[in-house]
């Protein structure tokens, strides 16, 4: 939680420079880490029903009372807890955002915490060498809880954007075959198949993601029309001139430019003439309305992509150039109403 500074502190740290503003970043980072411990130890969930004294909470959570006492006082100073006569209680913001409930922000909060505190430990190496110091997807496959959070976040975002994607796009008449590259959770493949009864879909992804998608496909009763194909999108050839439409949703940002260009050429080869590629991406040329928070998130995301995958958030101009180079024409761009950082680019295979 941003520290609630007194007027005097605000002036010293942020106006007069009598005190180092980066000290606030240090404390905000400690606040983030401590609140993450609160989420993972179950502190906020345990206090969801009302106040509890520290010793009772320690007993309930089966943790060390002194350690918990220090964590609770820190969380209080960071604005996540308050104290009443009956013990500690969640502040309204902790209660609203950090409980383990469906749709809670706690998933995003915990996912990024693991990324920043574990994955970014070698960030300097990536920047120094220009090569990702870690392999994000291998790292993820070894961390089932983080993988679950990642897939939950992707599925939620896809569920949020899918109706707008379906409204923005009309598939070519008679389209029957869709390829969803890196479409793991299958939300988009399912959405398109539900909207277009003649369509069948192939979802290509890694095993961990396909497991999530297979459940969604079965739940939608579409097992016969959506096939889940395990493969590596960087090396597996797609079937030539086979597909009417290919989805590249949040894929190209995970690759360096040379690989993006190779992938776009492979996608062009997989589409029949007149087929369509749909590219969903955040873009580095941000839409108006993202604000300071939106911009900071996109820059953080981009740095993370570079560090874990050698990718980055690209600009529209470079993606358009690479699509054209791969033989695509009639480029069009849709900016989402629901999300100022996401964009949908559509193009025809010439
Ligand atoms: C950022 S997610 C996007 C998921 C989905 N397309 C969406 O927009 O919500 C990237 C997906 O690509 C998959 N992926 C990453 N590297 C891959 C590879 N080498 N081969 C196949 N799939 C890969 C991941 O497992 C993940 O499901």
mmCIF file of C-alpha atoms and ligand atoms in Angstrom:
data_model
loop_
_atom_site.group_PDB
_atom_site.id
_atom_site.type_symbol
_atom_site.label_atom_id
_atom_site.label_comp_id
_atom_site.label_asym_id
_atom_site.label_seq_id
_atom_site.Cartn_x
_atom_site.Cartn_y
_atom_site.Cartn_z
ATOM 1 C CA UNK A 1 0.000 0.000 0.000
ATOM 2 C CA UNK A 2 1.476 3.448 -0.730
ATOM 3 C CA UNK A 3 2.726 4.862 2.579
ATOM 4 C CA UNK A 4 0.398 7.454 3.941
ATOM 5 C CA UNK A 5 2.935 10.275 4.404
ATOM 6 C CA UNK A 6 2.415 13.265 6.666
ATOM 7 C CA UNK A 7 2.579 16.642 4.918
ATOM 8 C CA UNK A 8 6.024 17.195 6.360
ATOM 9 C CA UNK A 9 7.318 13.809 5.135
ATOM 10 C CA UNK A 10 5.795 14.340 1.686
ATOM 11 C CA UNK A 11 7.673 17.631 1.398
ATOM 12 C CA UNK A 12 10.999 16.170 2.610
ATOM 13 C CA UNK A 13 10.942 13.086 0.375
ATOM 14 C CA UNK A 14 9.082 14.282 -2.683
ATOM 15 C CA UNK A 15 9.415 18.059 -2.950
ATOM 16 C CA UNK A 16 12.490 19.479 -1.271
ATOM 17 C CA UNK A 17 14.768 16.433 -1.749
ATOM 18 C CA UNK A 18 16.002 16.761 1.833
ATOM 19 C CA UNK A 19 15.467 12.995 2.136
ATOM 20 C CA UNK A 20 16.066 10.316 -0.554
ATOM 21 C CA UNK A 21 12.869 9.476 -2.436
ATOM 22 C CA UNK A 22 14.270 5.971 -3.252
ATOM 23 C CA UNK A 23 13.957 5.224 0.481
ATOM 24 C CA UNK A 24 10.202 5.195 -0.103
ATOM 25 C CA UNK A 25 10.663 2.600 -2.868
ATOM 26 C CA UNK A 26 12.626 0.453 -0.435
ATOM 27 C CA UNK A 27 9.779 0.624 2.076
ATOM 28 C CA UNK A 28 7.094 0.040 -0.574
ATOM 29 C CA UNK A 29 9.020 -3.045 -1.674
ATOM 30 C CA UNK A 30 9.144 -4.271 1.945
ATOM 31 C CA UNK A 31 5.437 -3.547 2.219
ATOM 32 C CA UNK A 32 4.724 -5.619 -0.931
ATOM 33 C CA UNK A 33 6.852 -8.502 0.317
ATOM 34 C CA UNK A 34 5.322 -8.475 3.811
ATOM 35 C CA UNK A 35 1.782 -8.364 2.422
ATOM 36 C CA UNK A 36 2.672 -11.298 0.135
ATOM 37 C CA UNK A 37 3.702 -13.229 3.254
ATOM 38 C CA UNK A 38 0.355 -12.222 4.772
ATOM 39 C CA UNK A 39 -1.489 -13.633 1.748
ATOM 40 C CA UNK A 40 0.492 -16.882 1.661
ATOM 41 C CA UNK A 41 0.334 -17.470 5.412
ATOM 42 C CA UNK A 42 -3.424 -16.893 5.327
ATOM 43 C CA UNK A 43 -3.364 -13.797 7.605
ATOM 44 C CA UNK A 44 -5.924 -11.786 5.631
ATOM 45 C CA UNK A 45 -8.246 -14.769 5.134
ATOM 46 C CA UNK A 46 -8.108 -15.577 8.848
ATOM 47 C CA UNK A 47 -9.051 -11.986 9.711
ATOM 48 C CA UNK A 48 -11.825 -11.801 7.097
ATOM 49 C CA UNK A 49 -14.560 -12.561 9.639
ATOM 50 C CA UNK A 50 -13.384 -10.048 12.235
ATOM 51 C CA UNK A 51 -10.582 -9.102 14.626
ATOM 52 C CA UNK A 52 -8.299 -11.608 16.352
ATOM 53 C CA UNK A 53 -5.488 -11.115 18.885
ATOM 54 C CA UNK A 54 -2.016 -11.972 17.548
ATOM 55 C CA UNK A 55 -1.576 -15.072 19.751
ATOM 56 C CA UNK A 56 -4.910 -16.535 18.656
ATOM 57 C CA UNK A 57 -4.026 -15.881 15.016
ATOM 58 C CA UNK A 58 -0.601 -17.530 15.476
ATOM 59 C CA UNK A 59 -2.285 -20.591 16.970
ATOM 60 C CA UNK A 60 -4.819 -20.726 14.149
ATOM 61 C CA UNK A 61 -2.204 -20.367 11.410
ATOM 62 C CA UNK A 62 0.260 -22.666 13.180
ATOM 63 C CA UNK A 63 3.104 -20.147 12.967
ATOM 64 C CA UNK A 64 5.650 -18.677 15.371
ATOM 65 C CA UNK A 65 3.915 -16.070 17.618
ATOM 66 C CA UNK A 66 6.892 -13.696 17.786
ATOM 67 C CA UNK A 67 7.490 -13.834 14.025
ATOM 68 C CA UNK A 68 3.811 -13.315 13.329
ATOM 69 C CA UNK A 69 3.649 -10.474 15.873
ATOM 70 C CA UNK A 70 6.413 -8.643 13.999
ATOM 71 C CA UNK A 71 4.765 -9.304 10.631
ATOM 72 C CA UNK A 72 1.426 -7.996 11.944
ATOM 73 C CA UNK A 73 2.941 -4.776 13.290
ATOM 74 C CA UNK A 74 4.735 -4.256 9.952
ATOM 75 C CA UNK A 75 1.486 -4.862 8.036
ATOM 76 C CA UNK A 76 -0.210 -2.371 10.310
ATOM 77 C CA UNK A 77 2.387 0.297 9.545
ATOM 78 C CA UNK A 78 1.997 -0.419 5.818
ATOM 79 C CA UNK A 79 -1.770 0.082 5.947
ATOM 80 C CA UNK A 80 -2.916 -3.537 5.490
ATOM 81 C CA UNK A 81 -4.143 -4.065 9.072
ATOM 82 C CA UNK A 82 -5.513 -1.965 11.890
ATOM 83 C CA UNK A 83 -5.907 -2.750 15.561
ATOM 84 C CA UNK A 84 -9.146 -2.711 17.517
ATOM 85 C CA UNK A 85 -9.813 -3.588 21.146
ATOM 86 C CA UNK A 86 -10.323 -7.219 20.005
ATOM 87 C CA UNK A 87 -7.087 -7.536 18.048
ATOM 88 C CA UNK A 88 -5.911 -7.100 14.464
ATOM 89 C CA UNK A 89 -8.358 -6.612 11.614
ATOM 90 C CA UNK A 90 -8.010 -6.161 7.844
ATOM 91 C CA UNK A 91 -8.212 -2.631 6.509
ATOM 92 C CA UNK A 92 -10.984 -2.158 3.933
ATOM 93 C CA UNK A 93 -8.459 -2.375 1.067
ATOM 94 C CA UNK A 94 -6.879 -5.614 2.308
ATOM 95 C CA UNK A 95 -10.362 -7.056 2.835
ATOM 96 C CA UNK A 96 -11.506 -6.035 -0.637
ATOM 97 C CA UNK A 97 -8.433 -7.100 -2.666
ATOM 98 C CA UNK A 98 -6.329 -9.695 -0.878
ATOM 99 C CA UNK A 99 -8.650 -12.485 0.257
ATOM 100 C CA UNK A 100 -8.429 -15.878 -1.406
ATOM 101 C CA UNK A 101 -11.732 -15.558 -3.263
ATOM 102 C CA UNK A 102 -12.539 -16.123 -6.965
ATOM 103 C CA UNK A 103 -11.477 -13.090 -8.986
ATOM 104 C CA UNK A 104 -9.424 -11.658 -6.126
ATOM 105 C CA UNK A 105 -6.394 -9.476 -6.829
ATOM 106 C CA UNK A 106 -4.426 -11.794 -4.488
ATOM 107 C CA UNK A 107 -3.604 -14.063 -7.467
ATOM 108 C CA UNK A 108 -1.984 -11.246 -9.465
ATOM 109 C CA UNK A 109 -0.287 -9.894 -6.342
ATOM 110 C CA UNK A 110 1.287 -13.275 -5.501
ATOM 111 C CA UNK A 111 2.241 -14.120 -9.093
ATOM 112 C CA UNK A 112 4.165 -10.900 -9.619
ATOM 113 C CA UNK A 113 5.757 -11.187 -6.208
ATOM 114 C CA UNK A 114 7.328 -14.522 -7.138
ATOM 115 C CA UNK A 115 8.432 -13.032 -10.452
ATOM 116 C CA UNK A 116 10.025 -9.952 -8.907
ATOM 117 C CA UNK A 117 11.619 -11.642 -5.904
ATOM 118 C CA UNK A 118 12.752 -14.878 -7.595
ATOM 119 C CA UNK A 119 12.843 -14.522 -11.353
ATOM 120 C CA UNK A 120 14.318 -11.016 -11.344
ATOM 121 C CA UNK A 121 17.235 -12.009 -9.099
ATOM 122 C CA UNK A 122 19.392 -12.238 -12.242
ATOM 123 C CA UNK A 123 17.954 -9.220 -14.056
ATOM 124 C CA UNK A 124 21.350 -7.511 -14.332
ATOM 125 C CA UNK A 125 22.725 -10.535 -16.213
ATOM 126 C CA UNK A 126 20.026 -10.292 -18.869
ATOM 127 C CA UNK A 127 20.646 -6.589 -19.337
ATOM 128 C CA UNK A 128 24.428 -7.078 -19.364
ATOM 129 C CA UNK A 129 24.436 -9.907 -21.908
ATOM 130 C CA UNK A 130 21.340 -9.109 -23.953
ATOM 131 C CA UNK A 131 20.151 -12.701 -23.466
ATOM 132 C CA UNK A 132 17.458 -13.916 -21.073
ATOM 133 C CA UNK A 133 19.203 -15.136 -17.909
ATOM 134 C CA UNK A 134 16.280 -17.485 -17.188
ATOM 135 C CA UNK A 135 13.727 -19.422 -19.215
ATOM 136 C CA UNK A 136 10.387 -18.204 -17.932
ATOM 137 C CA UNK A 137 8.335 -21.207 -19.101
ATOM 138 C CA UNK A 138 10.808 -23.778 -17.741
ATOM 139 C CA UNK A 139 10.917 -21.815 -14.493
ATOM 140 C CA UNK A 140 7.110 -21.854 -14.456
ATOM 141 C CA UNK A 141 6.782 -25.588 -15.192
ATOM 142 C CA UNK A 142 8.871 -26.206 -12.034
ATOM 143 C CA UNK A 143 6.557 -24.095 -9.859
ATOM 144 C CA UNK A 144 3.034 -25.556 -9.916
ATOM 145 C CA UNK A 145 1.508 -22.911 -7.601
ATOM 146 C CA UNK A 146 2.932 -20.064 -9.692
ATOM 147 C CA UNK A 147 1.861 -21.832 -12.913
ATOM 148 C CA UNK A 148 -1.667 -22.067 -11.497
ATOM 149 C CA UNK A 149 -1.696 -18.353 -10.683
ATOM 150 C CA UNK A 150 -0.325 -17.522 -14.145
ATOM 151 C CA UNK A 151 -2.974 -19.607 -15.897
ATOM 152 C CA UNK A 152 -5.707 -18.159 -13.670
ATOM 153 C CA UNK A 153 -4.599 -14.639 -14.622
ATOM 154 C CA UNK A 154 -4.506 -15.470 -18.342
ATOM 155 C CA UNK A 155 -7.880 -17.212 -18.242
ATOM 156 C CA UNK A 156 -9.465 -14.297 -16.417
ATOM 157 C CA UNK A 157 -8.035 -11.736 -18.823
ATOM 158 C CA UNK A 158 -9.139 -13.832 -21.791
ATOM 159 C CA UNK A 159 -12.642 -14.183 -20.338
ATOM 160 C CA UNK A 160 -12.730 -10.410 -19.942
ATOM 161 C CA UNK A 161 -11.534 -9.604 -23.488
ATOM 162 C CA UNK A 162 -13.050 -12.490 -25.491
ATOM 163 C CA UNK A 163 -16.506 -10.911 -26.013
ATOM 164 C CA UNK A 164 -14.874 -7.756 -27.399
ATOM 165 C CA UNK A 165 -12.575 -9.810 -29.661
ATOM 166 C CA UNK A 166 -15.578 -11.730 -31.008
ATOM 167 C CA UNK A 167 -17.468 -8.477 -31.575
ATOM 168 C CA UNK A 168 -14.505 -6.852 -33.354
ATOM 169 C CA UNK A 169 -13.801 -9.710 -35.765
ATOM 170 C CA UNK A 170 -15.850 -11.389 -38.472
ATOM 171 C CA UNK A 171 -14.266 -14.590 -39.738
ATOM 172 C CA UNK A 172 -14.135 -15.163 -43.493
ATOM 173 C CA UNK A 173 -17.252 -16.811 -44.930
ATOM 174 C CA UNK A 174 -17.028 -20.611 -44.721
ATOM 175 C CA UNK A 175 -14.146 -20.617 -42.221
ATOM 176 C CA UNK A 176 -13.851 -24.085 -40.700
ATOM 177 C CA UNK A 177 -10.358 -24.350 -39.239
ATOM 178 C CA UNK A 178 -8.779 -22.166 -36.569
ATOM 179 C CA UNK A 179 -5.273 -22.504 -35.129
ATOM 180 C CA UNK A 180 -4.744 -20.990 -31.661
ATOM 181 C CA UNK A 181 -0.972 -20.741 -31.212
ATOM 182 C CA UNK A 182 -0.013 -20.725 -27.526
ATOM 183 C CA UNK A 183 -3.720 -20.764 -26.754
ATOM 184 C CA UNK A 184 -3.319 -23.025 -23.676
ATOM 185 C CA UNK A 185 -6.338 -22.198 -21.530
ATOM 186 C CA UNK A 186 -8.456 -22.405 -24.732
ATOM 187 C CA UNK A 187 -10.811 -19.557 -23.784
ATOM 188 C CA UNK A 188 -10.501 -17.988 -27.233
ATOM 189 C CA UNK A 189 -10.716 -21.298 -29.153
ATOM 190 C CA UNK A 190 -13.859 -22.151 -27.193
ATOM 191 C CA UNK A 191 -15.298 -18.638 -27.723
ATOM 192 C CA UNK A 192 -14.788 -18.762 -31.515
ATOM 193 C CA UNK A 193 -16.179 -22.305 -31.784
ATOM 194 C CA UNK A 194 -19.270 -21.299 -29.811
ATOM 195 C CA UNK A 195 -19.788 -18.265 -32.041
ATOM 196 C CA UNK A 196 -19.121 -20.131 -35.349
ATOM 197 C CA UNK A 197 -20.817 -23.570 -35.336
ATOM 198 C CA UNK A 198 -18.932 -24.760 -38.457
ATOM 199 C CA UNK A 199 -15.546 -24.028 -36.915
ATOM 200 C CA UNK A 200 -13.135 -26.495 -35.340
ATOM 201 C CA UNK A 201 -9.950 -25.436 -33.556
ATOM 202 C CA UNK A 202 -6.460 -26.697 -32.829
ATOM 203 C CA UNK A 203 -4.800 -25.298 -29.706
ATOM 204 C CA UNK A 204 -1.015 -25.609 -29.716
ATOM 205 C CA UNK A 205 0.823 -25.187 -26.411
ATOM 206 C CA UNK A 206 3.077 -26.677 -23.733
ATOM 207 C CA UNK A 207 1.784 -29.475 -21.440
ATOM 208 C CA UNK A 208 1.088 -27.400 -18.288
ATOM 209 C CA UNK A 209 -1.080 -24.916 -20.184
ATOM 210 C CA UNK A 210 -2.879 -27.608 -22.211
ATOM 211 C CA UNK A 211 -3.967 -29.332 -19.000
ATOM 212 C CA UNK A 212 -5.894 -26.187 -18.032
ATOM 213 C CA UNK A 213 -7.310 -25.799 -21.552
ATOM 214 C CA UNK A 214 -8.444 -29.421 -21.814
ATOM 215 C CA UNK A 215 -10.632 -28.962 -18.740
ATOM 216 C CA UNK A 216 -12.181 -25.805 -20.197
ATOM 217 C CA UNK A 217 -12.862 -27.516 -23.537
ATOM 218 C CA UNK A 218 -14.486 -30.485 -21.810
ATOM 219 C CA UNK A 219 -16.559 -28.162 -19.595
ATOM 220 C CA UNK A 220 -17.804 -26.370 -22.727
ATOM 221 C CA UNK A 221 -18.714 -29.714 -24.318
ATOM 222 C CA UNK A 222 -16.400 -29.011 -27.259
ATOM 223 C CA UNK A 223 -13.973 -31.929 -27.020
ATOM 224 C CA UNK A 224 -14.981 -33.060 -30.509
ATOM 225 C CA UNK A 225 -14.272 -29.668 -32.101
ATOM 226 C CA UNK A 226 -11.264 -28.347 -30.184
ATOM 227 C CA UNK A 227 -8.133 -30.477 -30.301
ATOM 228 C CA UNK A 228 -5.270 -29.822 -27.917
ATOM 229 C CA UNK A 229 -1.876 -30.276 -29.557
ATOM 230 C CA UNK A 230 1.320 -30.393 -27.533
ATOM 231 C CA UNK A 231 4.220 -28.753 -29.327
ATOM 232 C CA UNK A 232 6.813 -26.003 -29.431
ATOM 233 C CA UNK A 233 5.610 -23.004 -31.394
ATOM 234 C CA UNK A 234 9.212 -22.006 -32.159
ATOM 235 C CA UNK A 235 10.150 -25.268 -33.839
ATOM 236 C CA UNK A 236 7.034 -27.282 -34.757
ATOM 237 C CA UNK A 237 5.992 -26.703 -38.344
ATOM 238 C CA UNK A 238 2.297 -25.924 -38.651
ATOM 239 C CA UNK A 239 0.361 -27.755 -41.361
ATOM 240 C CA UNK A 240 0.776 -25.931 -44.666
ATOM 241 C CA UNK A 241 -2.117 -23.878 -46.084
ATOM 242 C CA UNK A 242 -4.430 -25.663 -43.707
ATOM 243 C CA UNK A 243 -6.096 -22.983 -41.613
ATOM 244 C CA UNK A 244 -8.638 -20.223 -42.255
ATOM 245 C CA UNK A 245 -7.636 -18.251 -39.207
ATOM 246 C CA UNK A 246 -4.701 -18.196 -36.797
ATOM 247 C CA UNK A 247 -4.712 -16.583 -33.363
ATOM 248 C CA UNK A 248 -1.452 -15.183 -32.044
ATOM 249 C CA UNK A 249 -2.690 -13.858 -28.759
ATOM 250 C CA UNK A 250 -0.023 -12.584 -26.365
ATOM 251 C CA UNK A 251 2.636 -14.648 -28.100
ATOM 252 C CA UNK A 252 4.952 -12.377 -30.066
ATOM 253 C CA UNK A 253 5.933 -10.340 -27.009
ATOM 254 C CA UNK A 254 7.594 -13.508 -25.692
ATOM 255 C CA UNK A 255 10.102 -13.605 -28.559
ATOM 256 C CA UNK A 256 13.047 -11.588 -29.843
ATOM 257 C CA UNK A 257 12.468 -9.844 -33.194
ATOM 258 C CA UNK A 258 14.152 -12.511 -35.358
ATOM 259 C CA UNK A 259 11.930 -15.232 -33.868
ATOM 260 C CA UNK A 260 8.801 -13.119 -34.294
ATOM 261 C CA UNK A 261 9.595 -12.736 -37.988
ATOM 262 C CA UNK A 262 10.171 -16.493 -38.359
ATOM 263 C CA UNK A 263 6.928 -17.237 -36.546
ATOM 264 C CA UNK A 264 4.927 -14.833 -38.716
ATOM 265 C CA UNK A 265 6.349 -16.498 -41.842
ATOM 266 C CA UNK A 266 5.355 -19.917 -40.458
ATOM 267 C CA UNK A 267 1.862 -18.639 -39.653
ATOM 268 C CA UNK A 268 1.499 -17.222 -43.160
ATOM 269 C CA UNK A 269 2.453 -20.646 -44.539
ATOM 270 C CA UNK A 270 -0.110 -22.344 -42.288
ATOM 271 C CA UNK A 271 -2.956 -20.164 -43.557
ATOM 272 C CA UNK A 272 -4.738 -20.744 -46.809
ATOM 273 C CA UNK A 273 -4.654 -17.768 -49.223
ATOM 274 C CA UNK A 274 -7.195 -15.249 -47.955
ATOM 275 C CA UNK A 275 -6.892 -16.665 -44.433
ATOM 276 C CA UNK A 276 -6.582 -14.295 -41.518
ATOM 277 C CA UNK A 277 -4.153 -13.799 -38.673
ATOM 278 C CA UNK A 278 -5.319 -12.099 -35.491
ATOM 279 C CA UNK A 279 -2.606 -10.698 -33.228
ATOM 280 C CA UNK A 280 -3.581 -9.635 -29.711
ATOM 281 C CA UNK A 281 -0.877 -7.716 -27.864
ATOM 282 C CA UNK A 282 -0.185 -4.851 -25.528
ATOM 283 C CA UNK A 283 1.703 -2.247 -27.593
ATOM 284 C CA UNK A 284 4.549 -0.016 -26.522
ATOM 285 C CA UNK A 285 2.798 2.934 -28.179
ATOM 286 C CA UNK A 286 0.205 3.105 -25.464
ATOM 287 C CA UNK A 287 -3.388 4.086 -26.080
ATOM 288 C CA UNK A 288 -4.546 7.206 -24.306
ATOM 289 C CA UNK A 289 -6.312 6.398 -21.069
ATOM 290 C CA UNK A 290 -3.719 3.984 -19.630
ATOM 291 C CA UNK A 291 -2.431 6.712 -17.334
ATOM 292 C CA UNK A 292 0.751 6.605 -15.269
ATOM 293 C CA UNK A 293 -0.166 3.224 -13.778
ATOM 294 C CA UNK A 294 -0.875 1.674 -17.198
ATOM 295 C CA UNK A 295 2.396 2.950 -18.602
ATOM 296 C CA UNK A 296 4.418 1.751 -15.589
ATOM 297 C CA UNK A 297 2.822 -1.687 -15.884
ATOM 298 C CA UNK A 298 3.576 -2.012 -19.608
ATOM 299 C CA UNK A 299 7.225 -1.011 -19.032
ATOM 300 C CA UNK A 300 7.529 -3.507 -16.138
ATOM 301 C CA UNK A 301 5.927 -6.218 -18.258
ATOM 302 C CA UNK A 302 8.244 -5.463 -21.165
ATOM 303 C CA UNK A 303 11.374 -5.672 -18.997
ATOM 304 C CA UNK A 304 10.122 -8.960 -17.580
ATOM 305 C CA UNK A 305 9.573 -10.344 -21.088
ATOM 306 C CA UNK A 306 13.125 -9.413 -22.051
ATOM 307 C CA UNK A 307 14.543 -11.008 -18.909
ATOM 308 C CA UNK A 308 12.618 -14.300 -19.054
ATOM 309 C CA UNK A 309 12.050 -14.802 -22.777
ATOM 310 C CA UNK A 310 14.187 -12.385 -24.778
ATOM 311 C CA UNK A 311 11.001 -10.636 -25.881
ATOM 312 C CA UNK A 312 9.459 -7.278 -25.154
ATOM 313 C CA UNK A 313 6.312 -5.260 -25.757
ATOM 314 C CA UNK A 314 6.600 -4.117 -29.398
ATOM 315 C CA UNK A 315 5.249 -1.061 -31.149
ATOM 316 C CA UNK A 316 2.545 -1.138 -33.827
ATOM 317 C CA UNK A 317 4.918 0.057 -36.544
ATOM 318 C CA UNK A 318 7.391 -2.812 -36.117
ATOM 319 C CA UNK A 319 4.670 -5.456 -35.883
ATOM 320 C CA UNK A 320 3.025 -4.023 -39.010
ATOM 321 C CA UNK A 321 6.364 -4.109 -40.841
ATOM 322 C CA UNK A 322 6.983 -7.751 -39.874
ATOM 323 C CA UNK A 323 3.450 -8.788 -40.830
ATOM 324 C CA UNK A 324 3.854 -7.137 -44.219
ATOM 325 C CA UNK A 325 7.256 -8.774 -44.697
ATOM 326 C CA UNK A 326 5.630 -12.171 -43.973
ATOM 327 C CA UNK A 327 3.145 -11.549 -46.796
ATOM 328 C CA UNK A 328 0.157 -10.224 -44.878
ATOM 329 C CA UNK A 329 -1.982 -7.403 -46.280
ATOM 330 C CA UNK A 330 -5.025 -5.335 -45.268
ATOM 331 C CA UNK A 331 -3.788 -4.666 -41.739
ATOM 332 C CA UNK A 332 -6.358 -3.307 -39.326
ATOM 333 C CA UNK A 333 -6.052 -2.329 -35.672
ATOM 334 C CA UNK A 334 -8.631 -2.435 -32.887
ATOM 335 C CA UNK A 335 -8.094 -0.729 -29.545
ATOM 336 C CA UNK A 336 -10.016 -2.325 -26.705
ATOM 337 C CA UNK A 337 -12.688 -0.405 -24.841
ATOM 338 C CA UNK A 338 -12.131 -2.616 -21.828
ATOM 339 C CA UNK A 339 -8.346 -2.443 -21.684
ATOM 340 C CA UNK A 340 -6.344 0.577 -22.845
ATOM 341 C CA UNK A 341 -3.103 -1.439 -23.035
ATOM 342 C CA UNK A 342 -4.355 -4.244 -25.345
ATOM 343 C CA UNK A 343 -4.718 -4.082 -29.118
ATOM 344 C CA UNK A 344 -5.968 -6.465 -31.789
ATOM 345 C CA UNK A 345 -4.253 -6.400 -35.169
ATOM 346 C CA UNK A 346 -5.885 -8.298 -38.025
ATOM 347 C CA UNK A 347 -4.328 -9.075 -41.409
ATOM 348 C CA UNK A 348 -5.001 -11.179 -44.490
ATOM 349 C CA UNK A 349 -2.643 -13.697 -45.964
ATOM 350 C CA UNK A 350 -2.153 -12.417 -49.472
HETATM 351 C C1 LIG B 1 1.123 -15.174 -22.446
HETATM 352 S S1 LIG B 1 0.440 -16.739 -22.705
HETATM 353 C C2 LIG B 1 -0.906 -16.373 -23.803
HETATM 354 C C3 LIG B 1 -2.033 -17.372 -23.707
HETATM 355 C C4 LIG B 1 -3.228 -17.054 -24.595
HETATM 356 N N1 LIG B 1 -2.865 -17.051 -25.990
HETATM 357 C C5 LIG B 1 -3.826 -15.728 -24.189
HETATM 358 O O1 LIG B 1 -3.692 -14.736 -24.914
HETATM 359 O O2 LIG B 1 -4.423 -15.652 -23.112
HETATM 360 C C6 LIG B 1 1.585 -17.521 -23.742
HETATM 361 C C7 LIG B 1 1.216 -18.960 -24.031
HETATM 362 O O3 LIG B 1 2.206 -19.485 -24.912
HETATM 363 C C8 LIG B 1 2.586 -20.765 -24.448
HETATM 364 N N2 LIG B 1 3.960 -21.015 -24.861
HETATM 365 C C9 LIG B 1 5.066 -20.379 -24.442
HETATM 366 N N3 LIG B 1 6.150 -20.864 -25.054
HETATM 367 C C10 LIG B 1 5.705 -21.834 -25.883
HETATM 368 C C11 LIG B 1 6.348 -22.714 -26.786
HETATM 369 N N4 LIG B 1 7.663 -22.678 -26.948
HETATM 370 N N5 LIG B 1 5.576 -23.561 -27.492
HETATM 371 C C12 LIG B 1 4.236 -23.607 -27.324
HETATM 372 N N6 LIG B 1 3.574 -22.799 -26.478
HETATM 373 C C13 LIG B 1 4.299 -21.932 -25.771
HETATM 374 C C14 LIG B 1 2.440 -20.673 -22.939
HETATM 375 O O4 LIG B 1 2.327 -21.942 -22.318
HETATM 376 C C15 LIG B 1 1.196 -19.816 -22.797
HETATM 377 O O5 LIG B 1 0.018 -20.607 -22.773
#
